[in-house]
PDB file of C-alpha atoms and ligand atoms in Angstrom:
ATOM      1  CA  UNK A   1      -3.449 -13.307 -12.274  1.00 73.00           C
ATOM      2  CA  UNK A   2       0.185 -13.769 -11.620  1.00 80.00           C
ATOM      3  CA  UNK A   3       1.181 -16.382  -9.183  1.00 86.00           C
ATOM      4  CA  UNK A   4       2.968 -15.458  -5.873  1.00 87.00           C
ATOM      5  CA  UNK A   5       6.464 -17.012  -5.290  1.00 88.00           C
ATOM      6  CA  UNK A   6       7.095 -18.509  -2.071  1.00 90.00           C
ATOM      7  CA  UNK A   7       9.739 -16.284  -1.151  1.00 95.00           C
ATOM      8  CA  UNK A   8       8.048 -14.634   2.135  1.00 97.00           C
ATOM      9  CA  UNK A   9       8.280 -10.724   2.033  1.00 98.00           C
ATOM     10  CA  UNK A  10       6.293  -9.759   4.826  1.00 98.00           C
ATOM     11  CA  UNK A  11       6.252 -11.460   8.068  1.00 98.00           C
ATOM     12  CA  UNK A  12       4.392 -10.279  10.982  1.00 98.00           C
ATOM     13  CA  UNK A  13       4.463 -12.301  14.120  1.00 98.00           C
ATOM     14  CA  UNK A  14       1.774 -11.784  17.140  1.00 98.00           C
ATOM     15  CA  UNK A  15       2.345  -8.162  16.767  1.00 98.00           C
ATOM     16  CA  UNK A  16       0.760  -5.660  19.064  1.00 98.00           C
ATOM     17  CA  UNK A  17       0.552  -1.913  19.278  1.00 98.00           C
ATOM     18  CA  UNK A  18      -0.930  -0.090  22.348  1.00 98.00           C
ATOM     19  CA  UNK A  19      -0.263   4.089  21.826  1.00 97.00           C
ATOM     20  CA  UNK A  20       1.426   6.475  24.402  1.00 95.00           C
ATOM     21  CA  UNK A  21      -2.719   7.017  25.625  1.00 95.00           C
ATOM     22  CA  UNK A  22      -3.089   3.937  26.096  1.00 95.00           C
ATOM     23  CA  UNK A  23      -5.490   3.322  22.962  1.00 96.00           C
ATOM     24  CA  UNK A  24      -5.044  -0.453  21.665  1.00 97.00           C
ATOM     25  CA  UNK A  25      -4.234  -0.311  17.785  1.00 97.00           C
ATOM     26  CA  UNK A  26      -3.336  -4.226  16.939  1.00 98.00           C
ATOM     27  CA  UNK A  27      -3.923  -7.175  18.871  1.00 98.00           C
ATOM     28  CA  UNK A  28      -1.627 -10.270  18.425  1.00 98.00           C
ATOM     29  CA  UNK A  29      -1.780  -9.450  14.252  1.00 98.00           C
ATOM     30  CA  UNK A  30       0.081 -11.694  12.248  1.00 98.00           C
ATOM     31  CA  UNK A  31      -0.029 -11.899   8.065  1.00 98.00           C
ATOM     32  CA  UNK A  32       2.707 -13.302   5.696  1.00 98.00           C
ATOM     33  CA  UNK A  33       2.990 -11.643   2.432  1.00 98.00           C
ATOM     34  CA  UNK A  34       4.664 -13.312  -0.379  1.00 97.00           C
ATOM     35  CA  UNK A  35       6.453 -11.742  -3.703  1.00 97.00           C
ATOM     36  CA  UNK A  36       3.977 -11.461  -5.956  1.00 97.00           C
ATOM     37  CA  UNK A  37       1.229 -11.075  -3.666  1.00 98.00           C
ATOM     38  CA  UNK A  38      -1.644  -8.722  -3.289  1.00 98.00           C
ATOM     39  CA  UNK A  39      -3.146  -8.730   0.134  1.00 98.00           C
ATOM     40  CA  UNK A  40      -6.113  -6.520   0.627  1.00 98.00           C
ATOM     41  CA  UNK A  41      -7.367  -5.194   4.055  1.00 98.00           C
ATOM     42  CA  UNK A  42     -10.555  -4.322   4.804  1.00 97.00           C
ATOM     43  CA  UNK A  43     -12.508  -3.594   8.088  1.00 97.00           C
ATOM     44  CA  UNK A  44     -14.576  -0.654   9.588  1.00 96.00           C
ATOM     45  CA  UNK A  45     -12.824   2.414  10.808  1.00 96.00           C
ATOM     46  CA  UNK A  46     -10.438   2.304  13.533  1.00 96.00           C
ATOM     47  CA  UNK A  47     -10.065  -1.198  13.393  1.00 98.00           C
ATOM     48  CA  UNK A  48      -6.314  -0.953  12.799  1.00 98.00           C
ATOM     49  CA  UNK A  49      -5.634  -1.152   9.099  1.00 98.00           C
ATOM     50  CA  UNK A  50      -3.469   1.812   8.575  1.00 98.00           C
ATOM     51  CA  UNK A  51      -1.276   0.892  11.552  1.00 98.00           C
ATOM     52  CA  UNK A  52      -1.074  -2.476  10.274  1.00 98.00           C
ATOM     53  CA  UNK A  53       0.646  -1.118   7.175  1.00 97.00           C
ATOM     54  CA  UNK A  54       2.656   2.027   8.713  1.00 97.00           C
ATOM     55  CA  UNK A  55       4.264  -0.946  11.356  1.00 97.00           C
ATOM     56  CA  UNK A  56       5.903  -2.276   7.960  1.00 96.00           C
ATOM     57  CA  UNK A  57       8.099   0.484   7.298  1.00 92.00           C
ATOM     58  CA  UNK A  58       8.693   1.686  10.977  1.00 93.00           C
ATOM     59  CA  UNK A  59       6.489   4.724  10.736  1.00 94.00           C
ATOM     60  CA  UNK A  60       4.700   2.944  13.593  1.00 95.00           C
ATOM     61  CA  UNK A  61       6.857   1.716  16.836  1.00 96.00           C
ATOM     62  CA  UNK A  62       5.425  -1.660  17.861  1.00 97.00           C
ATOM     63  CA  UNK A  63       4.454  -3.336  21.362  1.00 97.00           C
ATOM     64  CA  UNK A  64       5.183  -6.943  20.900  1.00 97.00           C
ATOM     65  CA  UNK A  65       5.484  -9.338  18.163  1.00 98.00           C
ATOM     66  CA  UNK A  66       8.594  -8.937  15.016  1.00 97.00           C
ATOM     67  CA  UNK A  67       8.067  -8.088  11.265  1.00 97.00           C
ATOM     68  CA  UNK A  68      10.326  -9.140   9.167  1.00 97.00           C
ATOM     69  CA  UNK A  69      10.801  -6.859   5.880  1.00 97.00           C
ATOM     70  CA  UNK A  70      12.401  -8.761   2.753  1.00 95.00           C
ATOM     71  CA  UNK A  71      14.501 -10.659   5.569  1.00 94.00           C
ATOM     72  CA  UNK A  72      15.343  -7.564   7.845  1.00 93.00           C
ATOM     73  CA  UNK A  73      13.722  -7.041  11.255  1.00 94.00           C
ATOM     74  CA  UNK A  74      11.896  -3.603  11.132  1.00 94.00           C
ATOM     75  CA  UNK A  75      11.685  -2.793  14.882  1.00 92.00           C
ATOM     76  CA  UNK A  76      15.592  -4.189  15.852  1.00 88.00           C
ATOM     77  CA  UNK A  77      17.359  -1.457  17.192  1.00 83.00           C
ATOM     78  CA  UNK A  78      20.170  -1.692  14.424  1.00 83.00           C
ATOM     79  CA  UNK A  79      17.521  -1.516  12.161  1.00 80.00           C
ATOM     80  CA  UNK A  80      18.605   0.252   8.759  1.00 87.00           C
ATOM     81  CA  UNK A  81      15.580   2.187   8.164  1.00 88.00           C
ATOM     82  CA  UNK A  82      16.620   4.338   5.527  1.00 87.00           C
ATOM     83  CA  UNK A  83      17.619   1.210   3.583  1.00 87.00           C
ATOM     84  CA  UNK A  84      14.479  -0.306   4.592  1.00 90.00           C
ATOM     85  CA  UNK A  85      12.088   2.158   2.970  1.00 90.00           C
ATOM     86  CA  UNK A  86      14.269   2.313  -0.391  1.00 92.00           C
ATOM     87  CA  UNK A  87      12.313  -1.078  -1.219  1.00 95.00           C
ATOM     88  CA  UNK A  88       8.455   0.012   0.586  1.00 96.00           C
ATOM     89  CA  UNK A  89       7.035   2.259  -1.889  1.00 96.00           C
ATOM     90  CA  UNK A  90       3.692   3.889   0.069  1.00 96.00           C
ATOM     91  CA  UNK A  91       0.934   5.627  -0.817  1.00 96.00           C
ATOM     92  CA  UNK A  92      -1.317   7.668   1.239  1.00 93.00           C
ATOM     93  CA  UNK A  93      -4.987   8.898   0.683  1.00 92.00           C
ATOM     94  CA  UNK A  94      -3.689  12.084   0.690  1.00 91.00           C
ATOM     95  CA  UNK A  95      -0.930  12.483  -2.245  1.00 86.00           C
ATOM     96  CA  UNK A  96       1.774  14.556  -0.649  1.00 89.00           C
ATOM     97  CA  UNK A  97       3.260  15.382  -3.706  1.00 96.00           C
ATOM     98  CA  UNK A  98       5.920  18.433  -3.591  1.00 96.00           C
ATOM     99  CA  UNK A  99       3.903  21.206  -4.431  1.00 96.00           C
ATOM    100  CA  UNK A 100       6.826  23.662  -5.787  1.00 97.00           C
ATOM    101  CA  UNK A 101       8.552  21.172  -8.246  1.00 97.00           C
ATOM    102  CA  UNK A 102       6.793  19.822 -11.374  1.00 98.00           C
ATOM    103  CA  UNK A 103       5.969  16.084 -11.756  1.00 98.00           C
ATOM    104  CA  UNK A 104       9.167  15.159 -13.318  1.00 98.00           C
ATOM    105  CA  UNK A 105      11.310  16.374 -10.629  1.00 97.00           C
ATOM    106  CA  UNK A 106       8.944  14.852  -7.957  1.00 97.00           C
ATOM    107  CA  UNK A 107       9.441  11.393  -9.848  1.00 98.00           C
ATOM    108  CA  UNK A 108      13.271  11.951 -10.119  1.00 98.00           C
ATOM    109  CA  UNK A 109      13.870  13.247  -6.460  1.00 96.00           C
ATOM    110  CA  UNK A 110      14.503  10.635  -4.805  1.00 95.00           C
ATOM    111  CA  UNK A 111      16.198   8.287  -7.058  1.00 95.00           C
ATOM    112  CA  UNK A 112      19.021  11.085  -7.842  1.00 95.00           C
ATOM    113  CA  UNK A 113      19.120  11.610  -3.629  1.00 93.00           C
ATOM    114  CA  UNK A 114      18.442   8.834  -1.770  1.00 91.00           C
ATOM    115  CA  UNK A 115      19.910   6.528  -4.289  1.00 91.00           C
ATOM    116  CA  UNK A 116      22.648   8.636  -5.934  1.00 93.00           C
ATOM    117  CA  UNK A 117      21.666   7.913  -9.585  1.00 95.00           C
ATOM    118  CA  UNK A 118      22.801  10.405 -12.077  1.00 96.00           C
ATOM    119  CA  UNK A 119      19.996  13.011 -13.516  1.00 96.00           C
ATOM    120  CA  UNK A 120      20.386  11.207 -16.926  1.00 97.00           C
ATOM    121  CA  UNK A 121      18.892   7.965 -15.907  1.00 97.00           C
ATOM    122  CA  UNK A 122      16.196   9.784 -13.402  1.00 97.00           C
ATOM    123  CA  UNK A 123      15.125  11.301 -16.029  1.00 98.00           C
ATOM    124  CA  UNK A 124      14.499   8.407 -18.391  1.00 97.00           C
ATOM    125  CA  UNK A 125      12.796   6.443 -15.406  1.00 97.00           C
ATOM    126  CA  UNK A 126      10.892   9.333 -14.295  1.00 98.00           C
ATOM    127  CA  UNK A 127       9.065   9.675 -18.041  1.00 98.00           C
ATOM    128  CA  UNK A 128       8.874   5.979 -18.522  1.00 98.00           C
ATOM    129  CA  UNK A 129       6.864   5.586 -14.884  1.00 98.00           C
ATOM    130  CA  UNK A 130       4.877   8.326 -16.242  1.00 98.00           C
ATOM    131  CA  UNK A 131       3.516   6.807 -19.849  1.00 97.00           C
ATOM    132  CA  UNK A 132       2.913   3.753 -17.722  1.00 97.00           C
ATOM    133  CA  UNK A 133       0.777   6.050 -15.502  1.00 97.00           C
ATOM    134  CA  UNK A 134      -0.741   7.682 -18.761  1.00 97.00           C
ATOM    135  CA  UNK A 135       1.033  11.133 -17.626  1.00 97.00           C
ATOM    136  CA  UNK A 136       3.928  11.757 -20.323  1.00 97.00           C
ATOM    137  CA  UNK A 137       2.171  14.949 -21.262  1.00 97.00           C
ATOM    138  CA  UNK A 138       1.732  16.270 -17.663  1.00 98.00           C
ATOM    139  CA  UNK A 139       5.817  15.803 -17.086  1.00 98.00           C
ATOM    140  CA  UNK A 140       6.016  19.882 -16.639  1.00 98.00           C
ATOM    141  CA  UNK A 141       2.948  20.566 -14.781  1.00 98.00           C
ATOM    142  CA  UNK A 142       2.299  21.209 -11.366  1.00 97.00           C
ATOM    143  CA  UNK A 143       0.886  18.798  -8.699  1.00 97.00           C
ATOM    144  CA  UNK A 144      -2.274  21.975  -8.466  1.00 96.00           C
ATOM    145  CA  UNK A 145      -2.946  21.900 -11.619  1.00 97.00           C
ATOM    146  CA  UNK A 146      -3.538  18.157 -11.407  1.00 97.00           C
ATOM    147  CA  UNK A 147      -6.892  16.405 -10.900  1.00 95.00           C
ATOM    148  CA  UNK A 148      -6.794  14.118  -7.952  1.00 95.00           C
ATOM    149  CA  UNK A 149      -6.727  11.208  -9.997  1.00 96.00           C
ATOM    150  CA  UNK A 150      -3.688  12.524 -11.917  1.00 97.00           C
ATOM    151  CA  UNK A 151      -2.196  13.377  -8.856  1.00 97.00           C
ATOM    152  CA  UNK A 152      -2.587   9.854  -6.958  1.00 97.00           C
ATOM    153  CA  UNK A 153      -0.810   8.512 -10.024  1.00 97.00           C
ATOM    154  CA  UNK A 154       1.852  10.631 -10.010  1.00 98.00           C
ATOM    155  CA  UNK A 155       2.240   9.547  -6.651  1.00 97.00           C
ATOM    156  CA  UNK A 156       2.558   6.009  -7.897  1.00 98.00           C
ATOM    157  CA  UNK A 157       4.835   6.852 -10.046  1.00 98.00           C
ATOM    158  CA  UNK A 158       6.669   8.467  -7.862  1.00 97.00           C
ATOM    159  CA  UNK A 159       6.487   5.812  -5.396  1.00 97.00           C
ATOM    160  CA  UNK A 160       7.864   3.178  -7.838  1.00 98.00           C
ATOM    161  CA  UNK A 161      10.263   5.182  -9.082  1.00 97.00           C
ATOM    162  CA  UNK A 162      12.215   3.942  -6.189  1.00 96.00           C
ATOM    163  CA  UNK A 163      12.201   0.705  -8.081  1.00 97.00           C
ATOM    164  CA  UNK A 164      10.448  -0.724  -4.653  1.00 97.00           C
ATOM    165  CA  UNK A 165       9.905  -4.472  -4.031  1.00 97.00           C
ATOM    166  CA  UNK A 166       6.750  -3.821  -1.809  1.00 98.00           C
ATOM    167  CA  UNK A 167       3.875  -1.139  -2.597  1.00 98.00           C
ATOM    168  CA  UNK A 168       1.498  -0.066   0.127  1.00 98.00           C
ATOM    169  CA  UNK A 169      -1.100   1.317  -0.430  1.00 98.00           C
ATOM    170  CA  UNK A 170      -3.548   3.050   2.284  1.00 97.00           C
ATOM    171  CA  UNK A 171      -6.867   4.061   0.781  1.00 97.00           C
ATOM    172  CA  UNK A 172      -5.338   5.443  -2.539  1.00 96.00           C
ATOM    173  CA  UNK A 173      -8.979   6.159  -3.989  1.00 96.00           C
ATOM    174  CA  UNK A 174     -10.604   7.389  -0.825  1.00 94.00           C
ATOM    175  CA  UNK A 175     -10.428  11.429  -1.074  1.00 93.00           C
ATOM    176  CA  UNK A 176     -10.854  11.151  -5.083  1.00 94.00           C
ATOM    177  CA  UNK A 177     -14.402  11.903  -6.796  1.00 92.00           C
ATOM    178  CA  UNK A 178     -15.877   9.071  -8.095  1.00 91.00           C
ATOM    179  CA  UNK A 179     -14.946   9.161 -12.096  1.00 92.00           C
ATOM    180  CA  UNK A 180     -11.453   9.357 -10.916  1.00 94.00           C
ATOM    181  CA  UNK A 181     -11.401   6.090  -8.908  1.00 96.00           C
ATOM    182  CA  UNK A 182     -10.981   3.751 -11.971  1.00 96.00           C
ATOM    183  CA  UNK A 183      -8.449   5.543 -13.284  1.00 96.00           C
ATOM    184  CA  UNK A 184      -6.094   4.761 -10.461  1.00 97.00           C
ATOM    185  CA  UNK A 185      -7.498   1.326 -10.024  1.00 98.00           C
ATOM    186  CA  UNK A 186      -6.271   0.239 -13.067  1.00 97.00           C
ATOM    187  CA  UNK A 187      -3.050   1.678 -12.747  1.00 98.00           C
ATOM    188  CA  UNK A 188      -3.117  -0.597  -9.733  1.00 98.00           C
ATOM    189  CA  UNK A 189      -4.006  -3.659 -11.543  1.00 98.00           C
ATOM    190  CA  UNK A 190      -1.714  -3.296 -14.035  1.00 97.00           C
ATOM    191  CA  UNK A 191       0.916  -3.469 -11.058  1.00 98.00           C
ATOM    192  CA  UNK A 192      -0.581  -6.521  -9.836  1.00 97.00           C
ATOM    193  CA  UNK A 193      -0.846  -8.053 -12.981  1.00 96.00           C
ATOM    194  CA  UNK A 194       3.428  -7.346 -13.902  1.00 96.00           C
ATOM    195  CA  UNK A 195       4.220  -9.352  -9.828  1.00 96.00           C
ATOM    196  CA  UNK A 196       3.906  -6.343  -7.822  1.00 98.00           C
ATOM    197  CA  UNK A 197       3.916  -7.462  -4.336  1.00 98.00           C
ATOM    198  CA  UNK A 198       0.961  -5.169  -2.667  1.00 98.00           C
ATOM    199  CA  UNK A 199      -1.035  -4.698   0.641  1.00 98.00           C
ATOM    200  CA  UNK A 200      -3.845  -2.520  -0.234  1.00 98.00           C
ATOM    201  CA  UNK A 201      -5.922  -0.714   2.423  1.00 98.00           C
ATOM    202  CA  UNK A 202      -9.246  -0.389   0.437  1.00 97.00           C
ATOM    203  CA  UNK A 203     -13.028   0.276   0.225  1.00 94.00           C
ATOM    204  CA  UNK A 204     -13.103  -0.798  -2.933  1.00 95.00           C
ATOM    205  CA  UNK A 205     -14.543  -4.201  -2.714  1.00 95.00           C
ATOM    206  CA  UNK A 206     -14.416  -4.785  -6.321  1.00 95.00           C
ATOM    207  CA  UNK A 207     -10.944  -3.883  -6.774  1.00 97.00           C
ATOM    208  CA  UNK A 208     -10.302  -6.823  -4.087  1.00 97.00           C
ATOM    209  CA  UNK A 209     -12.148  -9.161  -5.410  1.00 96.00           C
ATOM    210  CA  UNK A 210     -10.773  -8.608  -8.801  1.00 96.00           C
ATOM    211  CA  UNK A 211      -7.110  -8.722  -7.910  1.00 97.00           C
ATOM    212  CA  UNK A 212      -6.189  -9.756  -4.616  1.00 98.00           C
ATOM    213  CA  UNK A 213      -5.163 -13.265  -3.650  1.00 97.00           C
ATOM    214  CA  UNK A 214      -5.819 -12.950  -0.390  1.00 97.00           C
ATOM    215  CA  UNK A 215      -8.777 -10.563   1.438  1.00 98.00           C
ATOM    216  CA  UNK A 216      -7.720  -9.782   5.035  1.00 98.00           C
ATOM    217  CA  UNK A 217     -10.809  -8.754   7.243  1.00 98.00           C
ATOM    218  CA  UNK A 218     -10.029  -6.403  10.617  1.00 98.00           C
ATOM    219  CA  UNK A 219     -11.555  -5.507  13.487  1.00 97.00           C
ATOM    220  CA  UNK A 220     -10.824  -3.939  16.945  1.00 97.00           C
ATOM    221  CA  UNK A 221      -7.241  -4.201  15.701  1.00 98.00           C
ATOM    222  CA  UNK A 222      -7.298  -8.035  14.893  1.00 97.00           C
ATOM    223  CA  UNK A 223      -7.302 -10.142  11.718  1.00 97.00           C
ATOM    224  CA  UNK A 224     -10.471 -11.189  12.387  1.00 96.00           C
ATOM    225  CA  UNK A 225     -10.406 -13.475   9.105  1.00 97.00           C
ATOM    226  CA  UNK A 226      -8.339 -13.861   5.887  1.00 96.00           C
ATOM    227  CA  UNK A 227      -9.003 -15.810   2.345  1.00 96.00           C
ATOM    228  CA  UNK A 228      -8.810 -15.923  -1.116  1.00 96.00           C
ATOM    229  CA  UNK A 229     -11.596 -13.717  -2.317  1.00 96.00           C
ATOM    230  CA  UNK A 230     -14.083 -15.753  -3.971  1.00 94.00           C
ATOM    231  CA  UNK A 231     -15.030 -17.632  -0.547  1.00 93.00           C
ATOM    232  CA  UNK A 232     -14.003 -13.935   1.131  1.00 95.00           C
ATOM    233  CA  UNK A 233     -17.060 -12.339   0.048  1.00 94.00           C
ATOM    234  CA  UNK A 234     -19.180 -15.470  -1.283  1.00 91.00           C
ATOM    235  CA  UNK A 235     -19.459 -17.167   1.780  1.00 86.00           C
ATOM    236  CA  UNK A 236     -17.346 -15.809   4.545  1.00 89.00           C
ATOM    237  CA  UNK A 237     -17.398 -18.504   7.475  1.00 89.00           C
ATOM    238  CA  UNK A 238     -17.395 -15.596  10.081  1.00 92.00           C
ATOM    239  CA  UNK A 239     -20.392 -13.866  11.813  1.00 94.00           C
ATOM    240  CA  UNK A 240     -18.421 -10.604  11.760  1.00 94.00           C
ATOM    241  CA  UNK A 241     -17.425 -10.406   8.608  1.00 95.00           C
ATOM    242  CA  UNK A 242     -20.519 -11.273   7.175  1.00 94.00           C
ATOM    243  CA  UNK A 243     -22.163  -8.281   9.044  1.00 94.00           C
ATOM    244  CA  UNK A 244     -19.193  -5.775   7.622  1.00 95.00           C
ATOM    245  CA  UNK A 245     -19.950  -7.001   4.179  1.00 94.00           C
ATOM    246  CA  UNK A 246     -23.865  -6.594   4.947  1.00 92.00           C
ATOM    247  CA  UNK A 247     -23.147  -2.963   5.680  1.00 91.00           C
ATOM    248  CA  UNK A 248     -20.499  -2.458   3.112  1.00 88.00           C
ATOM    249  CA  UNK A 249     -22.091  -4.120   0.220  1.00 83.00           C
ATOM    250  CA  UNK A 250     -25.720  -3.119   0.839  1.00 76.00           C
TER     251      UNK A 250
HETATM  252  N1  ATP B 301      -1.269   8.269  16.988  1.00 62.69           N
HETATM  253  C1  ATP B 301      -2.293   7.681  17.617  1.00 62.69           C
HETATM  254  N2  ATP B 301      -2.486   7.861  18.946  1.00 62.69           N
HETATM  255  C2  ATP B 301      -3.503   7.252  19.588  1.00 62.69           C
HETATM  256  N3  ATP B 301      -4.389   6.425  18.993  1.00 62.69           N
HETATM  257  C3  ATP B 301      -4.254   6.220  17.675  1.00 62.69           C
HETATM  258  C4  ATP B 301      -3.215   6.835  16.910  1.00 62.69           C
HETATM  259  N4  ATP B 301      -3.332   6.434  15.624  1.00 62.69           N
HETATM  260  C5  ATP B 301      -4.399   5.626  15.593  1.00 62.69           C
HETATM  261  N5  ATP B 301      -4.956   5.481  16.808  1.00 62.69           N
HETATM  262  C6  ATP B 301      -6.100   4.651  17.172  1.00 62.69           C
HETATM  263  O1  ATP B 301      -5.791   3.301  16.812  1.00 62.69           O
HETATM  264  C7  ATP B 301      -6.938   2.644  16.295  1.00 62.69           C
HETATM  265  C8  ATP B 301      -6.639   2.144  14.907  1.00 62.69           C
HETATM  266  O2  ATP B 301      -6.479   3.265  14.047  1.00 62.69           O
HETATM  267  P1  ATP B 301      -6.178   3.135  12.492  1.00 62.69           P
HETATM  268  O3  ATP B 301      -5.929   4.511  11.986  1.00 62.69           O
HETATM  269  O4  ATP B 301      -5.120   2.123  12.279  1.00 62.69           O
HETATM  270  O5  ATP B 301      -7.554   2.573  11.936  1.00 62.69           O
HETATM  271  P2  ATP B 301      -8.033   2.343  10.432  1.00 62.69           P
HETATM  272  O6  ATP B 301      -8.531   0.947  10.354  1.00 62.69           O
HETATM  273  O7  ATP B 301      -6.963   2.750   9.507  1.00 62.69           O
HETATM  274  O8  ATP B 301      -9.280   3.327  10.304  1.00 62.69           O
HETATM  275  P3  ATP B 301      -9.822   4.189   9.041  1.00 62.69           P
HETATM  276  O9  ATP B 301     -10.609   3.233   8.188  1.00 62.69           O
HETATM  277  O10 ATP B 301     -10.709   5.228   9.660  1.00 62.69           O
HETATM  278  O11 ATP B 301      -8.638   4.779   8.344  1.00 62.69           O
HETATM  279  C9  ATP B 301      -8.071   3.660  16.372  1.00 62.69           C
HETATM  280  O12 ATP B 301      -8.770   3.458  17.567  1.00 62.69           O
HETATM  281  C10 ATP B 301      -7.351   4.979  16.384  1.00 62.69           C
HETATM  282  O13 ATP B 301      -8.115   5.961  17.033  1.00 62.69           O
HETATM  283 MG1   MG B 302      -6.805   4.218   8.034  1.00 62.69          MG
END
């Protein structure tokens, strides 16, 4: 496992979230991320763990608190947004991939218009991200005529070919079959293993305690409890927790 740097990444401070209806989506939440980190969150449904992550690149408004991005307030009004999300890469459950352009041009979008590099070098990054994702032969094809699997790595791909300094990730394995799971997984560890900093939304309880270095328990829109994750799930020292994992694990 790589170590983390202590350059801080991600800092959120006390930060709350109540929507327009009133529902309460984070309570006084506050988790530093460092580069190189992997944070996993985990926590029953609703409790807050997908607005956690879309506060990070503004996709959520907040209520109170600051997050600091790489060194930038999000929420400031003179916020630079669009500059902001050039170094989040995210992925959803759902891929979202283009559905009219073939892989390679979803990789290479982007980079050749958010970015303004020239179709050349797109290229060249788009089919590298793909052997790394075990694609190179799918370059021309489709996102339908894709597995899931295939597709949530294309997504990956596509994510990093930003060249981002943050992934999220927000149940990446959820809406796949189960014989496609691993395949993304270790497409994930592989990122964690090369310094990736990640925060990873996941079920997958194995995948945390493999490669996180920190496990980050929610609940009711709180961080109910955070640690490395061989006390995490060994011997948690909260009542709460230990009930999730009782469910969970069972
Ligand atoms: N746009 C919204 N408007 C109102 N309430 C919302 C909105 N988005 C989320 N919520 C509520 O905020 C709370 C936290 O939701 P969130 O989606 O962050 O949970 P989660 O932990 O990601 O759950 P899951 O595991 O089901 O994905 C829930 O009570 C949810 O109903
Ligand atoms: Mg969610």
């Amino acid at each position: 496992m790589t170590e983390p740097k202590d350059e801080v990444l991600i800092d959120v401070r006390g930060v709350g979230k109540t929507f327009a209806n009133g529902v309460v989506g984070l309570k006084n939440v506050s988790l530093r991320v460092k580069r190189g980190e992997v944070v996993c969150i985990i926590g029953p449904s609703g409790s807050g763990k997908s607005t956690l992550l879309r506060t990070l690149n503004a996709l959520e408004t907040i209520t109170t608190g600051e997050i600091e991005v790489l060194g930038h307030s999000v929420h400031a009004s003179r916020a630079d947004l669009n500059r902001l999300r050039t170094h989040l890469g995210m992925v959803f459950q759902s891929f979202n991939l283009f559905p009219h352009k073939t892989v390679l041009e979803n990789l290479m979008l982007a980079p050749r218009v958010v970015v303004g590099i020239g179709e050349g070098e797109a290229r060249e990054r788009a089919e590298q991200l793909l052997a790394k994702v075990g694609l190179a032969d799918k370059a021309e094809a489709h996102p339908a005529q894709l597995s899931g699997g295939q597709q949530q790595r294309v997504a990956i791909a596509r994510a990093l070919a930003m060249q981002p300094d943050i992934m999220l990730f927000d149940e990446p394995t959820s809406a796949l079959d189960p014989e496609k799971v691993n395949e993304v997984l270790d497409v994930m560890k592989v990122l964690a293993r090369e310094g990736m900093t990640m925060c990873v939304v996941t079920h997958e309880m194995g995948f945390a305690r493999a490669v996180a270095h920190r496990v980050v328990f929610m609940e009711a829109g709180e961080v109910v409890y955070e640690d490395e994750p061989q006390r995490f799930f060994a011997a948690p020292a909260n009542e709460r927790l230990r009930a999730f994992l009782g469910q969970v694990l069972k």
